[in-house]
Coordinates of N, CA and C in Angstrom, one line a residue:
M1 N 13.1 3.4 2.5 CA 13.8 2.1 1.3 C 14.6 2.5 0.1
S2 N 15.7 2.2 -0.1 CA 16.4 2.8 -0.9 C 15.5 2.4 -2.4
E3 N 16.3 3.1 -3.5 CA 15.9 2.4 -4.6 C 16.5 0.9 -5.1
E4 N 18.3 1.1 -4.4 CA 18.6 -0.2 -4.8 C 17.7 -1.1 -4.2
E5 N 17.2 -1.0 -3.1 CA 16.3 -2.1 -1.9 C 15.1 -2.9 -2.8
V6 N 14.3 -1.5 -3.5 CA 13.6 -1.6 -4.0 C 13.6 -2.8 -5.6
R7 N 14.6 -2.1 -6.2 CA 15.2 -3.5 -6.9 C 15.6 -4.4 -7.3
R8 N 16.2 -4.4 -6.2 CA 16.3 -5.9 -5.3 C 15.3 -7.4 -5.6
V9 N 14.1 -6.4 -4.6 CA 12.8 -7.2 -4.5 C 12.3 -6.8 -5.4
S10 N 12.3 -6.1 -6.5 CA 11.7 -6.5 -7.5 C 11.8 -7.8 -8.3
D11 N 13.6 -8.1 -8.2 CA 14.4 -8.8 -9.1 C 14.1 -10.4 -8.5
A12 N 13.8 -10.1 -7.0 CA 13.6 -11.8 -6.5 C 12.1 -11.7 -6.7
L13 N 11.0 -10.9 -6.9 CA 9.6 -11.4 -7.1 C 10.3 -11.9 -9.1
D14 N 10.5 -11.7 -9.9 CA 10.5 -11.8 -11.2 C 11.4 -13.0 -11.3
A15 N 12.6 -13.3 -10.3 CA 12.6 -14.5 -10.7 C 11.9 -15.8 -9.9
I16 N 10.7 -15.2 -8.6 CA 9.8 -16.8 -9.2 C 8.9 -16.2 -9.9
E17 N 8.4 -15.0 -10.8 CA 8.3 -15.5 -11.6 C 8.4 -16.9 -13.2
Q18 N 9.5 -16.5 -13.0 CA 10.4 -17.3 -14.2 C 10.3 -18.8 -13.3
I19 N 10.3 -19.1 -12.3 CA 10.8 -21.3 -12.3 C 9.4 -21.2 -13.3
A20 N 10.4 -22.4 -13.8 CA 10.0 -23.3 -14.8 C 8.5 -24.5 -14.7
D21 N 8.9 -24.5 -13.3 CA 8.0 -25.6 -12.7 C 6.6 -25.2 -12.2
L22 N 5.6 -25.2 -12.5 CA 4.2 -24.6 -12.1 C 3.9 -24.9 -10.9
E23 N 4.3 -25.9 -10.5 CA 4.0 -26.8 -9.1 C 5.2 -25.9 -7.9
Q24 N 6.3 -25.5 -7.9 CA 7.1 -24.6 -7.4 C 6.8 -23.1 -8.0
R25 N 6.4 -23.0 -9.0 CA 6.3 -21.3 -9.3 C 4.9 -21.7 -8.2
V26 N 4.3 -22.0 -8.2 CA 3.2 -21.6 -7.4 C 3.0 -21.6 -5.9
R27 N 3.9 -22.5 -6.0 CA 4.1 -22.9 -3.9 C 4.9 -21.4 -3.8
A28 N 6.1 -20.8 -4.9 CA 6.5 -19.9 -4.2 C 5.8 -19.1 -3.9
K29 N 5.0 -18.5 -4.9 CA 3.7 -16.9 -5.0 C 3.1 -17.6 -3.8
S30 N 2.6 -18.5 -3.5 CA 2.0 -18.2 -1.9 C 2.6 -18.1 -1.1
Q31 N 4.0 -18.7 -0.6 CA 4.4 -18.4 0.5 C 4.5 -16.5 0.2
V32 N 5.0 -16.0 -0.8 CA 5.7 -14.6 -1.0 C 4.2 -14.3 -0.7
M33 N 3.1 -14.2 -1.3 CA 1.3 -13.6 -0.7 C 1.3 -13.6 0.5
A34 N 1.8 -14.6 1.5 CA 1.2 -14.9 2.8 C 2.1 -13.6 3.6
A35 N 3.6 -14.0 3.1 CA 4.1 -13.3 3.7 C 4.1 -12.2 3.9
Q36 N 3.8 -11.4 2.6 CA 3.5 -10.0 2.7 C 2.1 -9.3 3.1
A37 N 1.0 -10.6 3.3 CA -0.4 -10.6 4.0 C -0.4 -10.0 5.3
E38 N 1.1 -10.4 6.3 CA 1.2 -10.4 7.5 C 2.4 -8.9 7.6
R39 N 2.8 -8.5 6.6 CA 3.4 -7.0 7.0 C 2.2 -5.9 6.6
N40 N 1.3 -6.7 5.5 CA 0.2 -5.4 5.0 C 0.3 -4.7 5.9
K41 N -0.7 -5.0 6.7 CA -1.8 -3.9 7.5 C -0.7 -3.4 8.9
E42 N 0.7 -3.9 9.3 CA 2.5 -2.4 9.6 C 2.4 -1.9 8.9
W43 N 2.5 -1.9 7.3 CA 2.6 -1.1 6.3 C 2.0 0.3 5.9
S44 N 0.1 -0.6 6.2 CA -0.3 0.5 5.7 C -0.8 1.5 7.4
R45 N -0.5 1.1 8.5 CA -0.4 1.5 9.2 C 0.6 2.8 9.6
E46 N 2.1 2.8 8.8 CA 2.8 3.4 9.4 C 2.8 4.7 8.5
R47 N 2.0 4.1 6.8 CA 2.2 4.9 5.6 C 1.0 6.2 6.2
D48 N -0.1 5.5 6.9 CA -1.1 6.7 7.5 C -0.9 7.6 8.4
E49 N 0.0 7.0 9.5 CA 1.0 8.1 10.2 C 1.0 9.0 9.5
L50 N 2.4 8.9 8.7 CA 3.1 9.4 8.0 C 2.2 10.8 7.1
V51 N 1.2 10.0 6.5 CA 0.3 11.4 6.3 C -0.2 11.8 6.8
R52 N -0.7 11.3 8.1 CA -1.3 12.9 9.2 C -0.5 13.3 9.6
R53 N 1.1 13.4 9.6 CA 1.9 14.0 10.2 C 2.4 15.0 9.2
L54 N 2.4 14.9 7.8 CA 3.2 16.0 7.0 C 2.0 16.1 6.6
H55 N 0.0 16.0 6.9 CA -0.6 17.2 6.9 C -0.6 18.2 7.7
D56 N -0.5 17.4 9.6 CA -0.3 18.6 10.3 C 0.5 19.6 10.5
E57 N 1.6 18.7 10.9 CA 3.0 19.7 11.3 C 4.2 20.1 10.1
E58 N 3.4 19.4 8.5 CA 4.2 20.5 7.8 C 3.0 21.3 6.8
A59 N 1.9 21.5 7.2 CA 0.9 21.8 6.4 C 0.7 21.3 4.7
L60 N 1.0 20.1 5.0 CA 0.6 19.7 3.5 C -0.4 19.2 2.9
S61 N -0.8 19.9 1.3 CA -2.0 19.4 1.1 C -1.7 18.5 0.7
Y62 N -3.2 17.5 0.5 CA -3.5 16.4 -0.1 C -2.4 15.5 -1.4
R63 N -2.5 16.6 -2.2 CA -1.7 16.7 -3.9 C -0.3 16.4 -3.7
Q64 N 0.2 17.5 -2.6 CA 2.2 17.6 -1.9 C 1.9 15.8 -1.2
I65 N 1.3 15.7 -0.5 CA 1.5 14.9 0.1 C 2.2 13.4 -0.9
A66 N 0.5 13.4 -1.1 CA 0.7 11.9 -2.6 C 1.5 12.1 -3.9
A67 N 1.8 13.0 -4.5 CA 3.2 13.6 -4.8 C 4.7 13.3 -4.1
R68 N 4.5 14.1 -3.5 CA 5.9 14.0 -2.1 C 6.6 12.3 -1.9
L69 N 5.4 11.7 -1.2 CA 5.3 10.2 -0.6 C 4.9 9.2 -2.2
G70 N 5.0 9.8 -3.9 CA 4.5 9.4 -4.5 C 3.0 7.8 -4.6
I71 N 2.2 8.2 -3.9 CA 0.9 7.3 -3.6 C -0.4 8.3 -4.5
K72 N -1.1 7.4 -4.4 CA -2.5 8.2 -5.3 C -2.8 9.2 -4.7
L73 N -3.6 10.2 -4.9 CA -4.5 11.0 -4.0 C -5.8 10.4 -3.7
S74 N -6.3 9.5 -4.3 CA -6.9 8.5 -3.3 C -6.6 7.8 -2.1
T75 N -5.9 7.8 -2.2 CA -4.8 6.7 -0.7 C -5.3 7.9 -0.1
V76 N -4.2 9.1 -0.2 CA -4.0 10.0 1.0 C -5.8 10.8 1.4
Q77 N -6.6 10.8 0.3 CA -8.1 10.7 0.6 C -8.3 10.3 1.8
A78 N -8.3 9.0 1.5 CA -8.8 7.8 2.1 C -8.8 7.3 3.6
V79 N -7.3 8.3 3.8 CA -6.5 7.8 4.9 C -7.4 8.6 5.6
F80 N -7.8 9.4 5.7 CA -8.5 11.0 6.4 C -9.5 10.5 5.8
R81 N -10.7 10.2 5.3 CA -12.1 9.3 5.5 C -12.1 8.6 6.4
G82 N -10.6 7.3 7.0 CA -10.8 6.3 7.4 C -11.1 5.2 6.6
Y83 N -11.2 5.1 5.7 CA -11.2 3.9 4.3 C -10.5 2.8 4.6
K84 N -10.6 1.3 4.9 CA -9.5 1.2 4.8 C -10.4 -0.7 3.9
G85 N -9.3 -1.3 3.3 CA -10.2 -1.8 2.2 C -10.3 -1.5 0.7
S86 N -11.1 -2.1 0.5 CA -11.9 -2.3 -1.0 C -13.0 -1.2 -0.8
G87 N -13.4 -1.0 -2.1 CA -14.5 0.1 -2.0 C -15.5 -0.4 -1.8
T88 N -15.9 -2.2 -1.6 CA -17.2 -3.1 -1.8 C -17.5 -2.7 0.2
T89 N -16.1 -2.4 1.3 CA -16.4 -1.9 2.6 C -16.8 -1.2 2.7
R90 N -16.6 0.3 2.3 CA -16.2 1.7 2.2 C -18.2 1.9 2.6
P91 N -18.1 2.7 3.9 CA -19.7 3.1 4.6 C -20.2 4.0 2.9
K92 N -22.1 3.9 3.4 CA -22.0 4.6 1.8 C -22.7 5.9 2.9
K93 N -22.6 7.2 2.2 CA -22.9 8.4 2.2 C -24.1 8.5 3.5
V94 N -24.5 9.2 4.0 CA -25.2 9.4 4.3 C -26.8 9.7 3.9
G95 N -27.9 9.9 3.8 CA -28.8 10.2 2.6 C -28.6 9.7 1.5
A96 N -27.6 8.3 0.8 CA -27.3 7.7 -0.2 C -28.9 7.2 -0.6
Q97 N -29.2 6.9 -1.5 CA -30.5 6.4 -2.3 C -30.0 4.8 -2.8
D98 N -30.7 3.6 -1.7 CA -30.2 2.5 -2.1 C -30.7 2.5 -3.5
G99 N -30.0 1.4 -4.2 CA -30.4 1.0 -5.7 C -30.6 1.5 -7.1

């Protein structure tokens, strides 16, 4: 996605936030959130595939991948650890003590 396309999407989201009528604004926000939820799985899969490819084929370090893609280092690390979702759903480390 080019910088121009990102700017257009951001401008469109800003316009939704400026809808004066609260009910219309909330309805529009809900529609956008629902549409994005549908995309998140595919977008995440595509990102994860690229992260792995950059590591395997170009021998980039996790930090180099994060910098190149403009994502957090922890996101790159999570790809290789197989983490999905929030931190509350991550598996406990082997040997971790409860409470």
